[in-house]
Coordinates of C-alpha atoms and ligand atoms in Angstrom, one line a residue:
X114 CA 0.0 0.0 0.0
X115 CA 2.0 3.0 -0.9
X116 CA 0.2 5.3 2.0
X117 CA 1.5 2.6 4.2
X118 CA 3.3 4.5 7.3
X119 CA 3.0 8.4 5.6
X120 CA 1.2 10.8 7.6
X121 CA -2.3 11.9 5.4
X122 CA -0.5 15.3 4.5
X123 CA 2.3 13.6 3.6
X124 CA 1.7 14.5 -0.5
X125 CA 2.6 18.4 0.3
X126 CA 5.7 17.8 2.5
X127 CA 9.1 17.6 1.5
X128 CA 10.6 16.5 5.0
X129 CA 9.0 14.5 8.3
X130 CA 8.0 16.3 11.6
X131 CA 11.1 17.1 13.7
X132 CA 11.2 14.7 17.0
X133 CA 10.3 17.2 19.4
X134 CA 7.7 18.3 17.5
X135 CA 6.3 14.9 16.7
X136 CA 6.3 14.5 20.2
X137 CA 4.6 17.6 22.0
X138 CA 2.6 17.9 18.3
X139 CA 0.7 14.6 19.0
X140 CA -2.0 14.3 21.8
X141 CA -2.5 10.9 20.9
X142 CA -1.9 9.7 24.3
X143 CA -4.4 11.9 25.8
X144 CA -7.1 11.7 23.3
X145 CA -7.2 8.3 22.8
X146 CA -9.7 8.5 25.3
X147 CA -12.6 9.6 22.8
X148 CA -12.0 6.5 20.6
X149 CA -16.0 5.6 21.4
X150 CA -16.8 8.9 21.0
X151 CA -14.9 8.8 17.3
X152 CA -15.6 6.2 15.7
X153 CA -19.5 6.3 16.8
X154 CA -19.3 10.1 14.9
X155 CA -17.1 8.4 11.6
X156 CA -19.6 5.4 11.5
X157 CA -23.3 8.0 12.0
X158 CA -20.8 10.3 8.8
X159 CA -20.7 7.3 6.6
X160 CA -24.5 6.3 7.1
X161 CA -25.1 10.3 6.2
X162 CA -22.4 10.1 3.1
X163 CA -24.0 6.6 2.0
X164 CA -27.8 7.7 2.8
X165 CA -26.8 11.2 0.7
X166 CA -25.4 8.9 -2.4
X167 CA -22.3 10.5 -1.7
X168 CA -20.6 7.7 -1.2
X169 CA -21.7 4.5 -2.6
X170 CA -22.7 1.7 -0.3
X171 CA -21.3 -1.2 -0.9
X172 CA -18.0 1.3 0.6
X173 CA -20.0 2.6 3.3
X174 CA -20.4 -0.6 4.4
X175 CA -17.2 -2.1 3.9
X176 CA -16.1 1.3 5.9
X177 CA -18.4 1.0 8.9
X178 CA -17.5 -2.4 9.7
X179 CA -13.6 -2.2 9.8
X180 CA -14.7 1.0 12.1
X181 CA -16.3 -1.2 13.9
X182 CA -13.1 -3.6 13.8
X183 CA -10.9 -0.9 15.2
X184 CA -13.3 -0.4 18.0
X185 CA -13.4 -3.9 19.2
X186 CA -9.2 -3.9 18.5
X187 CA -9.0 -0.7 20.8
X188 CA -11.4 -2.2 23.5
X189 CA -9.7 -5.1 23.9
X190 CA -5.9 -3.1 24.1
X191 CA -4.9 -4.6 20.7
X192 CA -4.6 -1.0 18.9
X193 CA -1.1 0.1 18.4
X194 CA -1.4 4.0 19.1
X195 CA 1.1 5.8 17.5
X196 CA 2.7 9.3 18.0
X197 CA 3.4 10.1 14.2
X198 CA -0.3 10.0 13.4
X199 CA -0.9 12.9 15.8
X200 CA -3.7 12.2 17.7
X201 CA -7.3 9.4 17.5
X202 CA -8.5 10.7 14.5
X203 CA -5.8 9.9 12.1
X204 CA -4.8 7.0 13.9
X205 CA -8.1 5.3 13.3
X206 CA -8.0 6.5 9.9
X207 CA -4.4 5.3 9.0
X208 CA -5.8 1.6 11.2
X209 CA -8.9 1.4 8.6
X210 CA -6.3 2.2 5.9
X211 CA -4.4 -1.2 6.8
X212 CA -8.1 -2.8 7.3
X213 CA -9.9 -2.1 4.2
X214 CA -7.7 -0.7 2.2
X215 CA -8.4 2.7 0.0
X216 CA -11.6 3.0 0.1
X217 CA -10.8 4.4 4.1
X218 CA -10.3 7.3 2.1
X219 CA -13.9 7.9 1.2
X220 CA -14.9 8.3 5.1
X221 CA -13.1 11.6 5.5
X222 CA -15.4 13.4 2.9
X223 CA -17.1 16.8 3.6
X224 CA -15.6 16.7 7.3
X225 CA -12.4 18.2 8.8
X226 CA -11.1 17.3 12.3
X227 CA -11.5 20.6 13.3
X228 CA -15.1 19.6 13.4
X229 CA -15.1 16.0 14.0
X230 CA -12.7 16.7 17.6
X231 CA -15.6 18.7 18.7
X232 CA -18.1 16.4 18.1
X233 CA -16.3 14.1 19.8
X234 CA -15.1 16.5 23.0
X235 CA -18.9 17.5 22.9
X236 CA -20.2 13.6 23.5
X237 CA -17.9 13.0 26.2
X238 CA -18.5 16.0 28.1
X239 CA -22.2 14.8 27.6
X240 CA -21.4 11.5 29.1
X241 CA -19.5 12.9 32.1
X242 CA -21.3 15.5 32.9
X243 CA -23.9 12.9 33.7
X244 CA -21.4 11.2 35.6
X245 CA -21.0 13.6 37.9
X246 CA -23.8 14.4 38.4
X247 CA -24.8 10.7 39.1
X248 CA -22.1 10.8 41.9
X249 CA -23.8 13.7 42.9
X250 CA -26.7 12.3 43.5
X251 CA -25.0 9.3 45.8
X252 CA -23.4 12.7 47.9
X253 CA -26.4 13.8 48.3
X254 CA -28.3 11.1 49.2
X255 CA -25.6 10.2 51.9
X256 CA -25.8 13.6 53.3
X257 CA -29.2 13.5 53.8
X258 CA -29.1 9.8 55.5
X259 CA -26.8 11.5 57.7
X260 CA -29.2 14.5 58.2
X261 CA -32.0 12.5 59.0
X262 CA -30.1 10.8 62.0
X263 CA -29.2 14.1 63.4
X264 CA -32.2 16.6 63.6
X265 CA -32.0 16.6 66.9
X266 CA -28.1 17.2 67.5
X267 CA -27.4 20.3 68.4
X268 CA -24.0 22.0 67.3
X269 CA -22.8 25.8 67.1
X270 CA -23.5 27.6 64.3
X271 CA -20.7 30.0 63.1
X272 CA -20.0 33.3 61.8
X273 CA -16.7 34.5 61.3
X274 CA -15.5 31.0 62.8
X275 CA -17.0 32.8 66.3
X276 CA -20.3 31.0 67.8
X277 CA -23.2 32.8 66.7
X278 CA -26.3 30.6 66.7
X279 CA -27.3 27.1 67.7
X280 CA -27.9 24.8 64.5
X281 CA -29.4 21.6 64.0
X282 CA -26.5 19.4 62.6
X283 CA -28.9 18.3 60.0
X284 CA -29.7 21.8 58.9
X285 CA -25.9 22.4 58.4
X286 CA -25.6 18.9 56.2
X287 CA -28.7 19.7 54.2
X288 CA -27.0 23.3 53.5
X289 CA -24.5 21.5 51.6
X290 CA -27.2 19.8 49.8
X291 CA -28.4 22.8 48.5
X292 CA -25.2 23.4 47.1
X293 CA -24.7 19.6 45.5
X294 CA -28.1 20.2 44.2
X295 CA -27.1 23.3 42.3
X296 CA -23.8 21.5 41.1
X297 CA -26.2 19.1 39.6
X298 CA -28.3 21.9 38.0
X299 CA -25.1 23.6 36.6
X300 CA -24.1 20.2 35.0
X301 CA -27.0 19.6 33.7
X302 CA -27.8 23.0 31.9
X303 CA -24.2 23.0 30.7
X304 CA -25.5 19.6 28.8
X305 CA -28.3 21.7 27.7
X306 CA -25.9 24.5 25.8
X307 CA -23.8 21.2 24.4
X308 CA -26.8 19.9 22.9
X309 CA -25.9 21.0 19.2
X310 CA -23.7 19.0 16.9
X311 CA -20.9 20.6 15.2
X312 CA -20.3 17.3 12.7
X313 CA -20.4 18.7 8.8
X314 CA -19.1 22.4 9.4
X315 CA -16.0 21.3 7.9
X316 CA -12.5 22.7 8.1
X317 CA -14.2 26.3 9.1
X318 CA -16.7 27.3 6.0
X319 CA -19.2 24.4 5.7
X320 CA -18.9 21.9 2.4
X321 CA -20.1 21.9 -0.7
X322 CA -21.5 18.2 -0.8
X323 CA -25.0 17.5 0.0
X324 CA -25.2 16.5 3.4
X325 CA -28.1 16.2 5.8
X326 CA -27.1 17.6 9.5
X327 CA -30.0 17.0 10.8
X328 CA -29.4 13.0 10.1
X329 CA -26.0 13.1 11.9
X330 CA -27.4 15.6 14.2
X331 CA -30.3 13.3 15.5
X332 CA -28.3 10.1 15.0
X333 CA -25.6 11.4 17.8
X334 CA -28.5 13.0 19.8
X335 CA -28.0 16.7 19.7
X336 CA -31.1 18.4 19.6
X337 CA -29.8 20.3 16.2
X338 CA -26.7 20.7 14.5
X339 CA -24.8 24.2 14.9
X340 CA -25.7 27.3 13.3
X341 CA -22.6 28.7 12.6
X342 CA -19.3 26.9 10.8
X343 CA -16.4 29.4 11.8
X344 CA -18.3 29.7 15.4
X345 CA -18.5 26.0 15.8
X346 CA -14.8 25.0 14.5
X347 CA -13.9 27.9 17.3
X348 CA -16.0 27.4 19.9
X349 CA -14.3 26.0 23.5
X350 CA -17.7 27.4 26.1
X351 CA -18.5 23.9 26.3
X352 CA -15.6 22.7 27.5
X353 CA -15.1 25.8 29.8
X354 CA -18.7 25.5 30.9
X355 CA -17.7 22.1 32.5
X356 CA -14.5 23.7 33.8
X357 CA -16.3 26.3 35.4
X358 CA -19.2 23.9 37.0
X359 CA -16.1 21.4 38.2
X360 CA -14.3 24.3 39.6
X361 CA -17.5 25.3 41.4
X362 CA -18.2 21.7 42.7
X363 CA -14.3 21.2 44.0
X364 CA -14.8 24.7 45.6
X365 CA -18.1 23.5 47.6
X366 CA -16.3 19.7 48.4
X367 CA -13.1 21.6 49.5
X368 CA -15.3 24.1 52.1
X369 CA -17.0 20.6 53.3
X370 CA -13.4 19.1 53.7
X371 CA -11.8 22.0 55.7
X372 CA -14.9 22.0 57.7
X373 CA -14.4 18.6 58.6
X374 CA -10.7 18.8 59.2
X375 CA -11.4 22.1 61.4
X376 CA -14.1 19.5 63.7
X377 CA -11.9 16.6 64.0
X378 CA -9.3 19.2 65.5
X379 CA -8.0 18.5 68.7
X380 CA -9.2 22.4 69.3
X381 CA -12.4 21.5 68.7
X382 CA -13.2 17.9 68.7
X383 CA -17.1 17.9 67.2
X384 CA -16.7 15.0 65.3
X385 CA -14.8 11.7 65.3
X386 CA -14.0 10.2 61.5
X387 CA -13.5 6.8 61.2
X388 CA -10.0 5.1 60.9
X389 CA -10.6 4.1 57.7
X390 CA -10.7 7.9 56.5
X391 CA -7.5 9.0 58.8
X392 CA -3.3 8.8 58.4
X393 CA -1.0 8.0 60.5
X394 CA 2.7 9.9 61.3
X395 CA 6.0 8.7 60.4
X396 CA 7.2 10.3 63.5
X397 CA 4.9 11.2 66.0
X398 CA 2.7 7.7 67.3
X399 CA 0.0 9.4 68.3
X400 CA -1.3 11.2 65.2
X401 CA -4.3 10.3 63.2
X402 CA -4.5 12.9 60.6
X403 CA -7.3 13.6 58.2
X404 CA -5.1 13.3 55.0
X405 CA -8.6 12.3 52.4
X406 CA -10.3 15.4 53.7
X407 CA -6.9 17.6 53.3
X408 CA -6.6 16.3 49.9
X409 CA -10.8 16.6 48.8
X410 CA -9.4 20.6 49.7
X411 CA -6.2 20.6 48.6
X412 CA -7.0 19.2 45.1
X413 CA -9.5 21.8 44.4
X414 CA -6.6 23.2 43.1
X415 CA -6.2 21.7 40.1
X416 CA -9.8 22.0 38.6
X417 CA -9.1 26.2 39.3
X418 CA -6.0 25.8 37.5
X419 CA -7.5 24.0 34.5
X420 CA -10.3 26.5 34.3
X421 CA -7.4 29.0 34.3
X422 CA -5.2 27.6 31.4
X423 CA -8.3 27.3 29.1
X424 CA -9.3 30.7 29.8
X425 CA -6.3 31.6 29.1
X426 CA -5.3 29.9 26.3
X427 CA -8.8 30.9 24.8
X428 CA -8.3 34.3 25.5
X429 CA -7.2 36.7 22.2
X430 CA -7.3 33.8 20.1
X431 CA -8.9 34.9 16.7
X432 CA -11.7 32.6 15.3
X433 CA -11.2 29.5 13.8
X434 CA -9.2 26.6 14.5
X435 CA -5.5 26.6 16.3
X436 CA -3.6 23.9 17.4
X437 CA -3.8 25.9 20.7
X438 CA -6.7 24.2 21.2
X439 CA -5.3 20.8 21.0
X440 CA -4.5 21.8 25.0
X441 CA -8.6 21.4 26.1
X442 CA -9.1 17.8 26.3
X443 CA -6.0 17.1 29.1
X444 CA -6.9 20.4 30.9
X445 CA -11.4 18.7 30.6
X446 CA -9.9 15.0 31.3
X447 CA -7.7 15.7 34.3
X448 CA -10.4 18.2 36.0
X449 CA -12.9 15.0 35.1
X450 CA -10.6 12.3 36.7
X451 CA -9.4 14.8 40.1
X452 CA -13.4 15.8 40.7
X453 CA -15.0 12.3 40.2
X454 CA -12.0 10.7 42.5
X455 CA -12.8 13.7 44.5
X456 CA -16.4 13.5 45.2
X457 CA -15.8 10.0 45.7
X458 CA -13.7 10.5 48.6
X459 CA -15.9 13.1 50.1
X460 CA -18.7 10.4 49.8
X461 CA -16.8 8.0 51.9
X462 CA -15.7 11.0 54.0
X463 CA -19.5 11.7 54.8
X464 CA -20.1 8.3 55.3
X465 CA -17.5 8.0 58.1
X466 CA -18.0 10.8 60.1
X467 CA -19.2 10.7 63.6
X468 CA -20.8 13.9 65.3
X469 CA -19.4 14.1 69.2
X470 CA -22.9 14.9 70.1
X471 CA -22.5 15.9 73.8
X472 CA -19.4 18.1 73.0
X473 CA -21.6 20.0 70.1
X474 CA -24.2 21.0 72.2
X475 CA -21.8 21.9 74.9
X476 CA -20.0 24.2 72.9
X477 CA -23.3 25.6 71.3
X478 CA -24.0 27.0 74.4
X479 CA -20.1 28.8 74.5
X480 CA -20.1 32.4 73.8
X481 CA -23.7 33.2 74.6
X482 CA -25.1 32.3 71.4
X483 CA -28.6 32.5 72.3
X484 CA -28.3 36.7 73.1
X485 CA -30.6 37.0 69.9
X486 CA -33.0 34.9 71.1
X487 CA -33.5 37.3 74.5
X488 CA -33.3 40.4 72.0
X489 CA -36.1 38.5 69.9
X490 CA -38.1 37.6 73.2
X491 CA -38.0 41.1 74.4
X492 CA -39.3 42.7 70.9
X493 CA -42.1 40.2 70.4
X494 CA -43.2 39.8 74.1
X495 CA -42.2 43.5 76.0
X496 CA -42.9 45.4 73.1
X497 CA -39.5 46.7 72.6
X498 CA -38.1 47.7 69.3
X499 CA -35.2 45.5 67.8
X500 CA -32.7 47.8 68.1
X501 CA -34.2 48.6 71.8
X502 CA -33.7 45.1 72.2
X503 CA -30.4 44.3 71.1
X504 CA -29.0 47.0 73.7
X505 CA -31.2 45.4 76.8
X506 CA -29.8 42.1 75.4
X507 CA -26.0 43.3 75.0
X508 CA -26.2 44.2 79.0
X509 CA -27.2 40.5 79.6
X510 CA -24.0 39.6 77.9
X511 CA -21.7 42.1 79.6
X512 CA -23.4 41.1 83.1
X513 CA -23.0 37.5 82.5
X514 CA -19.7 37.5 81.1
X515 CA -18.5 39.7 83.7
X516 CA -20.0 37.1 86.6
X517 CA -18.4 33.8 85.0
X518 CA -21.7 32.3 84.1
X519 CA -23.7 31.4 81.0
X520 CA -26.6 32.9 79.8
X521 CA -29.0 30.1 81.1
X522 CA -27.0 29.6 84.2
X523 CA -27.9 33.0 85.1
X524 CA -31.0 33.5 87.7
X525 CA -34.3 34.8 86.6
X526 CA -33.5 37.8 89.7
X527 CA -30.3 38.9 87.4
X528 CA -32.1 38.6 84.1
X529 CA -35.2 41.1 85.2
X530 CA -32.9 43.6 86.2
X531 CA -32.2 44.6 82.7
X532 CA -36.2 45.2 82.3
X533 CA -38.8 45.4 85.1
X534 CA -41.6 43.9 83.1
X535 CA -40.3 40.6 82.3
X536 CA -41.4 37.3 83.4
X537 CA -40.5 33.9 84.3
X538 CA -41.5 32.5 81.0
X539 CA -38.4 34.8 79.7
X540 CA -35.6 32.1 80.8
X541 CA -36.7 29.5 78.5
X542 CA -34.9 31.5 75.6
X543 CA -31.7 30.9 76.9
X544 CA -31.7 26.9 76.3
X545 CA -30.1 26.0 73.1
X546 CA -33.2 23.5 72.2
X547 CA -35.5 25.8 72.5
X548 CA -33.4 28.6 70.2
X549 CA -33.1 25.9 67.4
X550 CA -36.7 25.3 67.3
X551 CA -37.6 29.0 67.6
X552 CA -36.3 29.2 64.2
X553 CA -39.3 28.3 62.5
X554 CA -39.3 30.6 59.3
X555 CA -39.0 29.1 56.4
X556 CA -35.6 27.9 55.8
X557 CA -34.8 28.1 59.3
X558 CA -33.4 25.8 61.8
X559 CA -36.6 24.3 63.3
X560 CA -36.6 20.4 63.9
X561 CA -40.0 20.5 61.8
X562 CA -38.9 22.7 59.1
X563 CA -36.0 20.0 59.2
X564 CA -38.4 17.2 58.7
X565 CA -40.3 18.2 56.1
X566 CA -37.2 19.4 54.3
X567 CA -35.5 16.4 54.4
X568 CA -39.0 14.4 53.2
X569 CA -39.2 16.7 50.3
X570 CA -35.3 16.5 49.3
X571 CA -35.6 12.4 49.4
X572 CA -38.6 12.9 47.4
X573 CA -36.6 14.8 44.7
X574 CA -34.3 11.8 44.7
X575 CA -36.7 9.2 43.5
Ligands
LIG1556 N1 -6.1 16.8 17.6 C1 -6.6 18.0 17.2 C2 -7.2 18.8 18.4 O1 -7.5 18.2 19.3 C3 -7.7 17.8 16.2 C4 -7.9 18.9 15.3 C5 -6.8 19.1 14.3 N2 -7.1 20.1 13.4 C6 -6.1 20.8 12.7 N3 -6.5 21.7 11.9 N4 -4.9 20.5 12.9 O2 -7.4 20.0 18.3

């Protein structure tokens, strides 16, 4: 065969790829993980080329089924990738060479890999955006498991890492729900904007064959095939779409994971985390350290950096194709792999914590954290205004603080001399139980609002 071994463009060149080039030019290794994704787009082409009577179809054939040779070779890891084909497209098109012989030369008509590679990209992101947000559906399902077997633990609630409020532990897990649940919702509209194919623009002006786009368009399940050929062949959004969501998702894991590492401090001690989850020292005996959390933070990292370097590399780059580009797919792939692994972890991570439940609700009563409550009582009960309140309230604190004592270890006697017209019924702010279930609004804290939240989240689930 005398294309045996010569790259496609090989007719126009004098002299072969230097080896440094060859080597940082090909991106074979990385994107030999869209060979599904490839040959699925040549083989729907070649139905559209024979269906068109573009190509006849006794080759279509003949070219669909060594596609579908290759696909069983690469599946079974007896493809020979090679560097000086560049990257999965050629490579499978040099393989159906050595199959079938020249009629593998029909299969690349009215098509360019400018827009086959997005095609491609586009499917997988489609497939992995559903991954993830699979996965997040198994977070958030573990969350709430662990939600529902907390309502009634009682923890501090922060602001500015000072107690402010007492929480319901399960209000604080479901919170991160609410986040997972927009991660999902970000995915999933990102899969929306995906949703049209770029197969048949061509190099960057469209072709002059015959084709039907809304075959290949349909057959690959877009919704419709792109509007625009020089947009298309230029367009990376997708790609940083699913950047930007991972990104967001890392950002939200990596908050949970310092959260965790800041309760299983020996500072704080709210939570235990099973052994399974924890490191030893090489040194120190006595150390278990919370090395999966640290990393679930630390990793974060690296989906902001690939966000970054597309961004970047995107930036100023005139429309339409430049081997710039090339650069997505290990920048999508790694911030894939490090936020899959990740929200694995964190799943596990969930899984294996254990709230200190006595030591929560201890230290939800540090720092007088139901002062708002008293301020409330006063407004709805003494008729005071807020601000009125919030004053009266601000003595309690001084006076307690200054006599050693917590808010509700303080006597009903001390608590009536900040106003003359309260009574008894006032001291039953000042338990931590009662502040969490005061907290009935909407949203709030309440171990009812709790309940129906979590019946309505499982019920989104289903
Ligand atoms: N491997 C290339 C990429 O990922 C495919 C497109 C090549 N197109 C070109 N005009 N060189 O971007």
């Amino acid at each position: 065969m005398k294309n045996k071994n010569k790259t496609v463009w090989s007719a126009r060149f004098e002299n072969t790829p230097s080896k440094i080039f060859e080597r940082i030019g090909a991106s074979i290794s990385i994107d030999k993980r869209l060979f599904e994704e490839d040959i699925l787009g040549s083989i729907i082409h070649a139905q559209m080329l024979m269906k068109q009577r573009i190509i006849a179809k006794k080759k279509g054939i003949k070219i669909i089924n060594g596609l579908k040779k290759i696909r069983n070779e690469i599946k079974k890891n007896k493809f020979t990738f090679r560097n000086k084909y560049e990257d999965i497209h050629l490579n499978i098109e040099k393989r159906l060479y050595e199959i079938i012989g020249d009629d593998a030369g029909y299969l690349h008509i009215a098509r360019s890999r400018n827009d086959q590679v997005i095609t491609d990209f586009k499917l997988w992101i489609k497939n992995s955006s559903n991954e993830i947000i699979n996965n997040l559906n198994n977070l958030i399902e573990s969350f709430i498991k662990k939600a529902e077997k907390n309502i009634y633990t009682i923890m501090p609630g922060f602001t500015h890492l000072k107690n402010a409020q007492p929480l319901s532990l399960a209000h604080y897990l479901l919170a991160y729900v609410e986040m997972f649940k927009r991660d999902k919702k970000r995915f999933s509209s990102n899969i929306d904007y995906i949703d049209e194919c770029p197969l048949g623009v061509g190099a960057l002006s469209g072709t002059s064959y015959k084709i039907d786009r809304n075959f290949t368009s349909k057959k690959l399940g877009f919704k419709k095939p792109t509007n625009n050929s020089v947009d298309t062949v230029s367009d990376r959004d997708f790609a940083i779409d699913f950047l930007s969501s991972a990104s967001i998702c890392a950002m939200h894991i990596s908050r949970f994971a310092e959260e965790i590492i800041i309760w299983n401090s020996d500072i704080f001690k709210l939570i235990k985390i099973d052994d399974k989850m924890l490191t030893g020292s090489s040194m120190m005996p006595q150390k278990k350290n919370p090395d999966p959390a640290e990393l679930i933070r630390g990793r974060a990292g690296k989906n902001f950096g690939a966000l970054q370097a597309l961004l970047t590399t995107m930036k100023g780059l005139p429309l339409s194709y430049y081997k710039d580009m090339q650069e997505d797919k290990a920048l999508v792939f790694n911030s894939f792999d490090t936020l899959l692994e990740s929200l694995i972890i964190t799943n596990e991570l969930i899984k294996s914590v254990k709230p200190n439940k006595e030591r929560m609700l201890f230290l939800s009563n540090e720092g007088y954290t139901t002062a708002t409550d008293f301020a409330d009582y006063l407004v709805q009960n003494n008729n005071l205004s807020f601000r009125e309140a919030y004053k009266t309230s601000a003595k309690l604190v001084n006076y307690a603080e200054k006599n050693k004592k917590k808010l509700d270890q303080l006597d009903f006697s001390e608590v009536r001399k900040m106003n003359k017209k309260l009574d008894k019924n006032v001291m039953k702010v000042f338990n931590v139980r009662n502040a969490v279930n005061l907290k009935t609004s909407y949203g709030g804290t309440s171990t009812k609002n709790i309940k129906k939240m979590i019946f309505k989240l499982k019920k989104e689930l289903k």
